[in-house]
Short mmCIF file of C-alpha atoms and ligand atoms in Angstrom, two decimals:
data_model
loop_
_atom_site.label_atom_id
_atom_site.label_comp_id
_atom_site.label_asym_id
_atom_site.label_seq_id
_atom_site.Cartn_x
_atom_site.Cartn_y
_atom_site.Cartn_z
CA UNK A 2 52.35 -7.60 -10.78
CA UNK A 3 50.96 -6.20 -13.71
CA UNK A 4 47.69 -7.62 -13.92
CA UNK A 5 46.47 -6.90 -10.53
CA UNK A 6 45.30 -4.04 -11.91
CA UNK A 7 44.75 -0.26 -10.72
CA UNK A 8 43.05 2.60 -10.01
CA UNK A 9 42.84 4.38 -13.41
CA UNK A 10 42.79 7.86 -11.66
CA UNK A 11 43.42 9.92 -8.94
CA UNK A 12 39.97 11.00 -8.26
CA UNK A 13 39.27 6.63 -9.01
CA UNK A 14 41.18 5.57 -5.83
CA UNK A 15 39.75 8.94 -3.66
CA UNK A 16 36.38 7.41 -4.49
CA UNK A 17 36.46 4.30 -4.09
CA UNK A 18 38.68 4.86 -0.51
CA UNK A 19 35.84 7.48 0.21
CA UNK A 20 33.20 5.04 -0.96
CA UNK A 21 34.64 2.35 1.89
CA UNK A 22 34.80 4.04 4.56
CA UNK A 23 30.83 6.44 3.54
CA UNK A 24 28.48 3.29 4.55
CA UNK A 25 26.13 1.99 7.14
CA UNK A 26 28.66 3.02 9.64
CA UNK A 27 28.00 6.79 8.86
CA UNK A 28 24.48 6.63 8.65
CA UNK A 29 23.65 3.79 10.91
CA UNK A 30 25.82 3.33 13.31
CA UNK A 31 27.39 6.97 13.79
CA UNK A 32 23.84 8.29 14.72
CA UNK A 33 22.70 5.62 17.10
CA UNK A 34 25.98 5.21 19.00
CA UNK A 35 25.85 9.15 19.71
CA UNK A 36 22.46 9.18 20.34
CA UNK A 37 23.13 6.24 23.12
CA UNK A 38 26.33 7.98 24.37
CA UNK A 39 25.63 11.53 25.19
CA UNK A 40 25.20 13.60 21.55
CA UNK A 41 27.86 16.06 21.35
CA UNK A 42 29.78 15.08 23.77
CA UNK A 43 30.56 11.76 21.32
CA UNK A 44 30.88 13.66 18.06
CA UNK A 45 33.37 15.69 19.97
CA UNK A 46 35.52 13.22 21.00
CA UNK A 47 35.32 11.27 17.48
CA UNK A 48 36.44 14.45 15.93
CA UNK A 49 39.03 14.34 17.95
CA UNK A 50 40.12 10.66 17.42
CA UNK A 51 40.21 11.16 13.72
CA UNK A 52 42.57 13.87 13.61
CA UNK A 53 44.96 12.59 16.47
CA UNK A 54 44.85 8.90 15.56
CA UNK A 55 43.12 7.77 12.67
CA UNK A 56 44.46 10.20 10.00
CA UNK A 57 47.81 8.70 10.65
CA UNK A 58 46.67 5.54 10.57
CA UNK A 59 44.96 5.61 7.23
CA UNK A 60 47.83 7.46 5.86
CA UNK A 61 50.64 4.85 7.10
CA UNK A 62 48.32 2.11 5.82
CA UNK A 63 47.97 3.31 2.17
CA UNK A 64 51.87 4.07 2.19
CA UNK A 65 52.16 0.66 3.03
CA UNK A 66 50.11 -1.15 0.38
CA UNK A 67 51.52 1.33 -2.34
CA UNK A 68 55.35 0.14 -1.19
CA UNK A 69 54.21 -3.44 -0.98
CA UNK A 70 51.86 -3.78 -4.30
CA UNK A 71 50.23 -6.54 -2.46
CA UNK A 72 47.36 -7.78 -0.28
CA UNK A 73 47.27 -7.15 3.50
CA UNK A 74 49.23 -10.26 4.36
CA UNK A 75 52.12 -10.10 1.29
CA UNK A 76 52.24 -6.46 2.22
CA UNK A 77 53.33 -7.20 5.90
CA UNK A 78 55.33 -10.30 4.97
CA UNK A 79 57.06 -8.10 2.66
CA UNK A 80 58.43 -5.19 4.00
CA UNK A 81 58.60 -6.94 7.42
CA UNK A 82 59.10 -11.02 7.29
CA UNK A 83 59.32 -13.18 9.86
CA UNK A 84 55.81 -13.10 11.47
CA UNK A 85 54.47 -10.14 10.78
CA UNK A 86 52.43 -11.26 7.73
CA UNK A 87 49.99 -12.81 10.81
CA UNK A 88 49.19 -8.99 10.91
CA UNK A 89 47.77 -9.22 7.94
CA UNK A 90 46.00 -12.25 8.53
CA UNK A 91 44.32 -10.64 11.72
CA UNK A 92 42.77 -8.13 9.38
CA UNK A 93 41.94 -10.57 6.61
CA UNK A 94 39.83 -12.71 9.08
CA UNK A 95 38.28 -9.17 10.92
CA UNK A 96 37.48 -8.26 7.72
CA UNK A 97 35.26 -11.50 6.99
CA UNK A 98 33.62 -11.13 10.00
CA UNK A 99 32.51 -7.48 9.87
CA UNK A 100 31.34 -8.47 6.55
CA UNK A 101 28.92 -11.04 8.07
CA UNK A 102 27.03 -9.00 10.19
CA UNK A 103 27.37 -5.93 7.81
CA UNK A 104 25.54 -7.98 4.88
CA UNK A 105 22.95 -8.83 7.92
CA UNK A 106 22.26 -4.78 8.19
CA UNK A 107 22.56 -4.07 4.64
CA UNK A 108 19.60 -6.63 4.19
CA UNK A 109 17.22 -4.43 6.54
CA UNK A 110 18.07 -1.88 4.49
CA UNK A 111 17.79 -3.44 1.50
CA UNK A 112 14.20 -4.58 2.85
CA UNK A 113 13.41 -1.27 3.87
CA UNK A 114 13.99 0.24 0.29
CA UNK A 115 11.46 -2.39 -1.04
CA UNK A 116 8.88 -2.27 1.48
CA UNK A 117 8.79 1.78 1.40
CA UNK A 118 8.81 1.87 -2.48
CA UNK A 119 6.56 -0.84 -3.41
CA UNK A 120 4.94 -1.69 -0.53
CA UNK A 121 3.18 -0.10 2.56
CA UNK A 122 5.33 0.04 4.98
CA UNK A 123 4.13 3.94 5.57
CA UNK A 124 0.94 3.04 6.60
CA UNK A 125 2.02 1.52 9.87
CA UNK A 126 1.40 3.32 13.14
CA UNK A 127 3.81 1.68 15.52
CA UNK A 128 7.29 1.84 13.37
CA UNK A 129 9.24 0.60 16.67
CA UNK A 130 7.02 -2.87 16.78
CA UNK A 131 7.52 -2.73 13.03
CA UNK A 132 11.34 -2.99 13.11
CA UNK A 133 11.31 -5.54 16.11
CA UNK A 134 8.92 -7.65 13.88
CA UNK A 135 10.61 -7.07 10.24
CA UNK A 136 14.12 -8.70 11.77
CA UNK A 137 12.35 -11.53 12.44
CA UNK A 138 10.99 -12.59 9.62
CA UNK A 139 13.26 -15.56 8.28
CA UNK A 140 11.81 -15.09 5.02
CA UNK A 141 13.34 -11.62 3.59
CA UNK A 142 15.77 -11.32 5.66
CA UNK A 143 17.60 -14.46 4.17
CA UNK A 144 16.58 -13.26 0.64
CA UNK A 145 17.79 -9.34 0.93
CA UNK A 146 20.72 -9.57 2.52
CA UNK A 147 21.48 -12.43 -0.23
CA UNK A 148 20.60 -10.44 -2.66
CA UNK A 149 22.85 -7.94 -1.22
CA UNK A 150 26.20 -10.64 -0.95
CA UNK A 151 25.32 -11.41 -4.75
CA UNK A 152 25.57 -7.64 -5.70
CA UNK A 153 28.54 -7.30 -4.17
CA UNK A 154 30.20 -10.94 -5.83
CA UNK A 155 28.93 -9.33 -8.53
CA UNK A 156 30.66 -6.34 -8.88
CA UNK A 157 33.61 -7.67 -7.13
CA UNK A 158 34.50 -10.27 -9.83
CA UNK A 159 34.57 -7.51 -11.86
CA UNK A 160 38.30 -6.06 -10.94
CA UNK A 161 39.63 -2.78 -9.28
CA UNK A 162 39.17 -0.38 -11.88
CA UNK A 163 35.68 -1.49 -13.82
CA UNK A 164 33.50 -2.43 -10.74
CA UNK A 165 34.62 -0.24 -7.93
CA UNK A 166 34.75 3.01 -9.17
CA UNK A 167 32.03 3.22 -11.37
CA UNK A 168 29.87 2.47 -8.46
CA UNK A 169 31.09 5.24 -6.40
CA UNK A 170 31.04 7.46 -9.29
CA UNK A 171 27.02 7.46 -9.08
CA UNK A 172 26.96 7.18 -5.34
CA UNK A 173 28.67 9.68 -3.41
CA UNK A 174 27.13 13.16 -4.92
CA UNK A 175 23.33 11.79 -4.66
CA UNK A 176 24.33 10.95 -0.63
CA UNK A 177 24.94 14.37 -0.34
CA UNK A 178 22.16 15.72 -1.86
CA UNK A 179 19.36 14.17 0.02
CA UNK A 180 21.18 14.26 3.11
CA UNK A 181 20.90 18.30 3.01
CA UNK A 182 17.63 17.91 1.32
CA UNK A 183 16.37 15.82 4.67
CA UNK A 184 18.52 18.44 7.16
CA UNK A 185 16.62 21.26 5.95
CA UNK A 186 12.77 19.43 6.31
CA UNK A 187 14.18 18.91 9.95
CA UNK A 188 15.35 22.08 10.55
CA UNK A 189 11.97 23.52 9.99
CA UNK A 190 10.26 20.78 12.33
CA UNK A 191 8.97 22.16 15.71
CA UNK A 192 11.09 21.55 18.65
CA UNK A 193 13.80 20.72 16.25
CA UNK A 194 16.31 23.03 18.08
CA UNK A 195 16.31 20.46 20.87
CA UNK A 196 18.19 18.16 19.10
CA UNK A 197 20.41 20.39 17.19
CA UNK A 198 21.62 21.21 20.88
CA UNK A 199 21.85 17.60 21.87
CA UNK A 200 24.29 16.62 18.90
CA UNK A 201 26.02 20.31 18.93
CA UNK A 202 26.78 21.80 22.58
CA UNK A 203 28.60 19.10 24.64
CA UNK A 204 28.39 18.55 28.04
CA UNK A 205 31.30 17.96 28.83
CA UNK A 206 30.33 16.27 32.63
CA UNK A 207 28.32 13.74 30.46
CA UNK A 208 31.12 12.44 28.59
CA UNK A 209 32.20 8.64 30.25
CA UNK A 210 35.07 6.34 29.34
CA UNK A 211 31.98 4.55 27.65
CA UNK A 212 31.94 7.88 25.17
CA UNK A 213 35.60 7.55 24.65
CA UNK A 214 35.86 3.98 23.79
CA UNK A 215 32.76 3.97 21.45
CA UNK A 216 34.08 7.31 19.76
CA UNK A 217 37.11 5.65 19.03
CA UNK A 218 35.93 2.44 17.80
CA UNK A 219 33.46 3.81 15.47
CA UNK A 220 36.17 6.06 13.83
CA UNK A 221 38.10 3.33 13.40
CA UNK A 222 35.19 1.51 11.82
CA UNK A 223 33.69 4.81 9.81
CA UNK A 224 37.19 5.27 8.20
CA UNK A 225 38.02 1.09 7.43
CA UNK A 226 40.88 1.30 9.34
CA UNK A 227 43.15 -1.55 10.98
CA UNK A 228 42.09 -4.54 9.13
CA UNK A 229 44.59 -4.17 5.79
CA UNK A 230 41.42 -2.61 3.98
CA UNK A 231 43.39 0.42 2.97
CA UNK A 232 46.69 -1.67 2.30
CA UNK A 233 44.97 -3.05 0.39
CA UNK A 234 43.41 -0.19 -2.22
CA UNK A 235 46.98 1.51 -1.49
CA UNK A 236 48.02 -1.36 -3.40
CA UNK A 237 46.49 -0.10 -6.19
CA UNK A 238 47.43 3.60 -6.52
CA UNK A 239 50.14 4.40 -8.88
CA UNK A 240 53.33 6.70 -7.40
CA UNK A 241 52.20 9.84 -8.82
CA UNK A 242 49.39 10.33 -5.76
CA UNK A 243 49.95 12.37 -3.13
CA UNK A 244 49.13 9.62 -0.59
CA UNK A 245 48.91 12.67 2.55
CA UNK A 246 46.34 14.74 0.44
CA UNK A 247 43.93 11.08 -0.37
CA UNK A 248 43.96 10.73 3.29
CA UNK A 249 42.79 14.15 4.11
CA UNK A 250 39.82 14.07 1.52
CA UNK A 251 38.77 10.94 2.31
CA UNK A 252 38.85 11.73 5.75
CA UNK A 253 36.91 14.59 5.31
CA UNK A 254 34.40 13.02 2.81
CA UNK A 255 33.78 10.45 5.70
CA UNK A 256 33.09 12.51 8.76
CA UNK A 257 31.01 14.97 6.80
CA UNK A 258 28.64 12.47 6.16
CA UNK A 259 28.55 11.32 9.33
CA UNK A 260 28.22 15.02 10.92
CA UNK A 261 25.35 15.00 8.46
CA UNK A 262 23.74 11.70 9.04
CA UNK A 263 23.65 13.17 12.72
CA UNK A 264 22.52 16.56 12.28
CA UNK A 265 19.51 14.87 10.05
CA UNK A 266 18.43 12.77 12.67
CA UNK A 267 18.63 14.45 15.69
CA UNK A 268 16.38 17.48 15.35
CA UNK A 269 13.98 14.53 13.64
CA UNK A 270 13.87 12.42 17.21
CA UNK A 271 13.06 15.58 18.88
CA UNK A 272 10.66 16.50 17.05
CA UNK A 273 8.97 13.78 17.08
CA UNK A 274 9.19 13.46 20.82
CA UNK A 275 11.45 10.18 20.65
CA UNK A 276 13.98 8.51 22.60
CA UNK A 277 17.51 9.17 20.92
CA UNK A 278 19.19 6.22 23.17
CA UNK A 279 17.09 3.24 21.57
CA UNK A 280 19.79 1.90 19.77
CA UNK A 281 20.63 -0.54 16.45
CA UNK A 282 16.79 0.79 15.44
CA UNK A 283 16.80 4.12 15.51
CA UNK A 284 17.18 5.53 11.81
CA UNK A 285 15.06 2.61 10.95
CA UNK A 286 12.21 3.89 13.40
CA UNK A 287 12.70 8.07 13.47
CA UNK A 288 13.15 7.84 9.20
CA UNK A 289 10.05 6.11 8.56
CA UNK A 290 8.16 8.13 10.84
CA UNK A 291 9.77 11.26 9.49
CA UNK A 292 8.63 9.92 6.03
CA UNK A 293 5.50 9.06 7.23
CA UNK A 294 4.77 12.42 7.92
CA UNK A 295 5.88 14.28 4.64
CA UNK A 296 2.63 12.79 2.81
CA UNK A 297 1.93 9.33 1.30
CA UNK A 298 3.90 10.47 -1.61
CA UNK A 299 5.81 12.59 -0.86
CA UNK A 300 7.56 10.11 1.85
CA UNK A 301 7.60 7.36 -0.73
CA UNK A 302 9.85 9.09 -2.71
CA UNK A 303 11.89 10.36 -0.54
CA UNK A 304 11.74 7.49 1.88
CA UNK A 305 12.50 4.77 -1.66
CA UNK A 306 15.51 7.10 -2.11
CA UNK A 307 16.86 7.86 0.48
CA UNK A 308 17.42 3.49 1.82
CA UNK A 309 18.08 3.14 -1.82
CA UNK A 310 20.96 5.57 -1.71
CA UNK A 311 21.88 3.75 1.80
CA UNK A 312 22.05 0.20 0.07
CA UNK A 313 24.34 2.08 -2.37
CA UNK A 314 26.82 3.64 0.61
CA UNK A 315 26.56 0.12 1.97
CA UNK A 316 27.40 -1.74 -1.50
CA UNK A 317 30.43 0.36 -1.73
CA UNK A 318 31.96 -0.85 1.73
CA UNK A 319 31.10 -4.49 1.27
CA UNK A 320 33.11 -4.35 -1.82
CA UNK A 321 35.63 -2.79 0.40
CA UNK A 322 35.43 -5.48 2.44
CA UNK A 323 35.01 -8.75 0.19
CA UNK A 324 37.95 -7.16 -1.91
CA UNK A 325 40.65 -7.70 1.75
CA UNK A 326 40.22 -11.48 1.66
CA UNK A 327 39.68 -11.98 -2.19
CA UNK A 328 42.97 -10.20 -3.09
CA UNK A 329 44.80 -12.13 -0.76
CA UNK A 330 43.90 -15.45 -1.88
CA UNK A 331 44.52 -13.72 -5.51
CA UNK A 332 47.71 -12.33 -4.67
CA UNK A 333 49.27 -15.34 -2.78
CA UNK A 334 47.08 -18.32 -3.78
CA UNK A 335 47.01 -17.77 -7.42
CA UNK A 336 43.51 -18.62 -7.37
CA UNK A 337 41.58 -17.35 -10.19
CA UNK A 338 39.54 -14.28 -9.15
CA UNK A 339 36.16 -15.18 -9.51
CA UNK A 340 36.17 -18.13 -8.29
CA UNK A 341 37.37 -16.89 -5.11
CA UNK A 342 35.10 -14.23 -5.09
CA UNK A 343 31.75 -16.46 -5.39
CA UNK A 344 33.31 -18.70 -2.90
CA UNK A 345 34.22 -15.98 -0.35
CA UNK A 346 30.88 -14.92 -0.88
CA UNK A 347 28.75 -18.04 0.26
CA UNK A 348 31.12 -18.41 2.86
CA UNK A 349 31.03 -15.15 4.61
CA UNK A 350 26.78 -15.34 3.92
CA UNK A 351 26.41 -18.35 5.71
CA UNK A 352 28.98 -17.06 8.77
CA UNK A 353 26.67 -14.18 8.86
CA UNK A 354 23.37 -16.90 9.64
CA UNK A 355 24.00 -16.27 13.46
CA UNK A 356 23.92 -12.27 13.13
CA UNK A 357 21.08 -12.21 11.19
CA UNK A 358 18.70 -15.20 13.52
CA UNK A 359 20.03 -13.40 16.50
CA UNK A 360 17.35 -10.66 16.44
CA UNK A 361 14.81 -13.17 17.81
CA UNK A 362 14.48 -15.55 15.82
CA UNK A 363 16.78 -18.36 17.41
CA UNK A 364 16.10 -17.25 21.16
CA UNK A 365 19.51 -18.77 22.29
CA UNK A 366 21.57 -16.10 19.87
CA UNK A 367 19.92 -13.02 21.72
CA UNK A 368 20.75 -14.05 25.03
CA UNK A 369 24.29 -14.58 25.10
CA UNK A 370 26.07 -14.53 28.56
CA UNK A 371 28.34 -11.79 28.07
CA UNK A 372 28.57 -8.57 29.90
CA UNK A 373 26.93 -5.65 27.37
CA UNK A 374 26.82 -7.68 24.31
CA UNK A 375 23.05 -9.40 24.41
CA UNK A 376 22.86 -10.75 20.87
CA UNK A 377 25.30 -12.41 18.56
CA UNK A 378 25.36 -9.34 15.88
CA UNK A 379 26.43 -7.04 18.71
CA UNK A 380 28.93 -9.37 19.88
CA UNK A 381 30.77 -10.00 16.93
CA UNK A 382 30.49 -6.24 15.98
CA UNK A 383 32.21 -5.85 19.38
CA UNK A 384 35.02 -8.25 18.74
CA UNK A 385 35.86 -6.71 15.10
CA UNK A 386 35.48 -3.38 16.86
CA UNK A 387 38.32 -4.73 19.10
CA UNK A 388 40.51 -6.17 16.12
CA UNK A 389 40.51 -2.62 14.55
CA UNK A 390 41.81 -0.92 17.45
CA UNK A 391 44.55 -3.39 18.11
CA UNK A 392 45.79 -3.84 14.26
CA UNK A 393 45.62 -0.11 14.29
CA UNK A 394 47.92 -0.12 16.89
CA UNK A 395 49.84 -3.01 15.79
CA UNK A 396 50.35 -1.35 12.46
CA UNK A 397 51.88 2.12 13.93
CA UNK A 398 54.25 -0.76 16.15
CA UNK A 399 55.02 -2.44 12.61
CA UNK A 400 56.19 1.04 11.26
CA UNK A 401 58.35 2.69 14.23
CA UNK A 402 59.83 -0.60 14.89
CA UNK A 403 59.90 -3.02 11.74
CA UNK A 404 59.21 -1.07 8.50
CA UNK A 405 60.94 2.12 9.93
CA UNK A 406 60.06 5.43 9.85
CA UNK A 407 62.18 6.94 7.36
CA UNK A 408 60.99 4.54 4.94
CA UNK A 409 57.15 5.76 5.55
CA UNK A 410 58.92 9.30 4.85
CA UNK A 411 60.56 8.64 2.46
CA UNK A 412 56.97 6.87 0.79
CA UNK A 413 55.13 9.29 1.47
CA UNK A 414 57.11 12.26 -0.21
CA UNK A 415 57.05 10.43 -3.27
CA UNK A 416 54.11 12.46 -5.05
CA UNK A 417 54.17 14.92 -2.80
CA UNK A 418 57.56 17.00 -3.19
CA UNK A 419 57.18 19.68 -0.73
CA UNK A 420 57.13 16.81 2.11
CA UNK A 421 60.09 16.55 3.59
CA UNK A 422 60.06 19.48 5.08
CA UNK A 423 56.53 20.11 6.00
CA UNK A 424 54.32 20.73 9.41
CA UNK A 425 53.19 17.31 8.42
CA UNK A 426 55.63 15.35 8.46
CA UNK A 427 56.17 16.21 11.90
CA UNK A 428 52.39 15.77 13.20
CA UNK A 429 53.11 12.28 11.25
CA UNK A 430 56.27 11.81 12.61
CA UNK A 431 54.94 11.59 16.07
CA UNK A 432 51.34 10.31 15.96
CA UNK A 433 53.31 7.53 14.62
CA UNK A 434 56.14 6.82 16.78
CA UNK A 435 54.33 8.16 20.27
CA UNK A 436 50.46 8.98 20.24
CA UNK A 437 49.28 6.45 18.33
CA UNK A 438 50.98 2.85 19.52
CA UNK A 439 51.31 4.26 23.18
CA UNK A 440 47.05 5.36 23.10
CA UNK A 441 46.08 2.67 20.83
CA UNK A 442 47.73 -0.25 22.91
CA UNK A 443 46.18 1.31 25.93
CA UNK A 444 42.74 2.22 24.77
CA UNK A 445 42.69 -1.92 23.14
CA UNK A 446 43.29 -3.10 26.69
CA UNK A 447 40.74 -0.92 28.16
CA UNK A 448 38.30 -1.58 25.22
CA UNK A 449 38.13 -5.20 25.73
CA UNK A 450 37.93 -4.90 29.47
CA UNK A 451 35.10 -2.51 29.37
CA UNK A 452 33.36 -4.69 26.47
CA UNK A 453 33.59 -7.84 28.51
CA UNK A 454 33.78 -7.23 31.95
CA UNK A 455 32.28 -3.55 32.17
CA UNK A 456 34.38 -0.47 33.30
CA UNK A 457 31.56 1.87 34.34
CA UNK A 458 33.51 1.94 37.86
CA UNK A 459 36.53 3.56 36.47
CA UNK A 460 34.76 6.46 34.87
CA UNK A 461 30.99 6.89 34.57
N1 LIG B 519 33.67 2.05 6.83
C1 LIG B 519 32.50 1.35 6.42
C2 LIG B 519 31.29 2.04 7.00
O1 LIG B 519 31.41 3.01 7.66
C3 LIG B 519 32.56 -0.11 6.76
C4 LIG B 519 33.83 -0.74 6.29
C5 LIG B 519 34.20 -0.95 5.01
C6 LIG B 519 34.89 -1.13 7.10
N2 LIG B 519 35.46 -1.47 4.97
C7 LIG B 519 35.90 -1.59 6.24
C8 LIG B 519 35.08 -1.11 8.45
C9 LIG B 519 37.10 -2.03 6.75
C10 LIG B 519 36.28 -1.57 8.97
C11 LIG B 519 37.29 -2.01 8.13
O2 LIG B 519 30.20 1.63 6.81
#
């Protein structure tokens, strides 16, 4: 056990658990899913999945790994047996394939840092035609999101300690700052009140079972949960940490940026008269325009940094994610790391192909016969969407019935001496026995219905 290495600090493993789950799913994918599913009335609803039925989650996932000390499949196979380590498994493999498409989007925005710093990307009128054109271009596509996989082999190879959390050590405050810095140029904006009141006031007759199941997914996905990516950093943090306490901070860490990410973009698409519903594109589209208009340097700079501080949110979740399948084969293959790592790598690069032609470029791959789910990317972001949900709720089934709950307990008061008796031990208590594997298994069942077959004739 003792060279798998660990987190050399508290504030190391908040970091680089914080630097996971802050990525292209706060800035991206938060924005665009809430713009196409009613505003408010989806940020209210994902607030309310994240306390209810993520926070427990993350926290019974990191108390797992730290009990464990292994990867997501020893860690089952441990305190479980029999076939639970296929739990683990489930989340290795969902973890490979949200890495696919992820490296796919990471590439745009990758290729939107370049062509906004060094290139002229500013000078184009149409920024919607732009996008639709830019994925298609074989050409840097395959180069920048390779460029992207190598980066993140890179650091990877590198171990726990070294790689990881220096990265996030540079990352997370310079998010922050330009996030507020773009807020406030929105705020001033004409018409910008518009879309502070889309994202802020719901309406509460506008939220659908569509809201509900995209809310939930996307919390799952914001905060890595349900796919052994947390077992897996748990495995790493040393019996001093007050696992409860991580889990709120990184909790909070995540959403705020998301709540940002939102409240930048929203008065922006008002403002500038646009649609917010137009999907995968829109930061791509409503940014650039926004930058646009700040002045050819001006929007340069701020435009270079603010997709270069994106690829950095982003490197710090594919690490995340490459780390799942590279610790496993580590941990039970004896496999040396790097190779693994550079292996993984081409591997999950080339399973990513599909994702990234599937914007146009192989007609076939945008067509797909499935209810909802037109291109390959969205369908295989729909399926690991799925696979969260359901090892979520596998995991809270593993606990109440397998691992036991006094053993959670008794994990998580270890660091944390006043926990026994807390308010939280309760709210954990239940979430994790009742709320969570009875509204988890249900809301999986539902989720794949709607996602395949369409459920707008239940509710909305
Ligand atoms: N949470 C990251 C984001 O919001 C993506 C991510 C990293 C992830 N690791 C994960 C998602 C594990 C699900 C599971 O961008």
């Amino acid at each position: 056990m003792s060279n798998r290495g660990n987190f050399s600090s508290r504030i190391g493993f908040i970091l680089a658990a914080a630097g996971s789950a802050v990525g292209l799913g706060n800035i991206w994918r938060f924005p665009f899913l809430a713009g196409t599913n009613g505003g408010a009335g989806f940020l209210f609803i994902y607030l309310i999945c994240i306390a209810t039925l993520c926070v427990p989650v993350m926290i019974g996932e990191i108390a797992i790994g730290r009990r464990a000390l292994s990867d997501a499949y020893g860690s089952y196979n441990k305190l479980g047996g029999g076939k639970w380590g296929y739990l683990g498994l489930y989340g290795i493999l969902a973890g490979v394939f949200i890495l696919s498409y992820y490296n796919v989007v990471a590439g745009w925005a990758f290729g939107y840092f370049i062509e906004i710093s060094f290139g002229n990307l500013l000078n184009h009128q149409d920024f919607g035609s732009f996008f639709g054109e830019y994925v298609n271009q074989i050409g840097p596509l395959f180069l920048f999101s390779l460029g992207f996989m190598v980066m993140t082999a890179v650091i990877v190879s590198q171990g726990i300690a070294k790689g990881i959390e220096a990265a996030n050590k540079i990352m997370m405050p310079g998010l922050y700052l330009i996030l507020i810095g773009i807020i406030i140029y929105s705020l001033t904006l004409p018409n910008a009140g518009a879309g502070v009141n889309f994202y802020l006031v719901p309406q509460l007759n506008e939220i659908t079972s569509k809201t509900i199941f995209y809310a939930l997914c996307q919390a799952f996905f914001s905060l890595s949960l349900g796919m052994g990516c947390l077992i897996t950093y748990g495995s790493y943090v040393t019996k001093d940490q007050n696992i409860v306490k991580s889990a709120a901070i990184i909790s909070i860490a995540d959403t705020s940026v998301a709540f940002l990410a939102g409240l930048m973009v929203f008065p922006l698409v008002f403002s500038l008269g646009a649609e917010p519903g137009q999907g995968p594109k829109l930061i791509f589209v409503i940014l650039t325009q926004a930058f646009q208009q700040m002045g050819p340097l001006t929007g340069r700079i701020v435009g270079g940094a603010f997709f270069l501080l994106i690829c950095f949110a982003a490197l710090t979740s594919t690490i995340s994610l490459l780390e799942v399948p590279v610790a496993f084969l580590v941990d039970q293959k004896k496999l040396p790391r790097k190779v693994v790592v550079w292996s993984m790598s081409g591997i999950i690069f080339l399973l990513g192909l599909p994702s990234m032609f599937s914007q146009g470029i192989v007609p076939f791959l945008n067509k797909l016969p499935i209810h909802n789910t037109p291109d390959m990317l969205s369908l295989i972001s729909d399926l690991c969407d799925i696979a969260l949900v359901s090892g979520g709720c596998l995991m809270t089934i593993f606990i109440r019935n397998r691992w036991k709950i006094e053993n959670l307990h008794e994990e998580l008061s270890i660091g944390n001496p006043g926990y026994m008796g807390s308010w939280l031990k309760s709210y954990i208590h239940y979430t994790i026995m009742y709320i969570c594997p009875v509204l988890l298994g249900i809301m999986s069942v539902l989720v794949i219905t709607d996602k395949f077959f369409g459920l707008e004739w239940l509710w909305g």
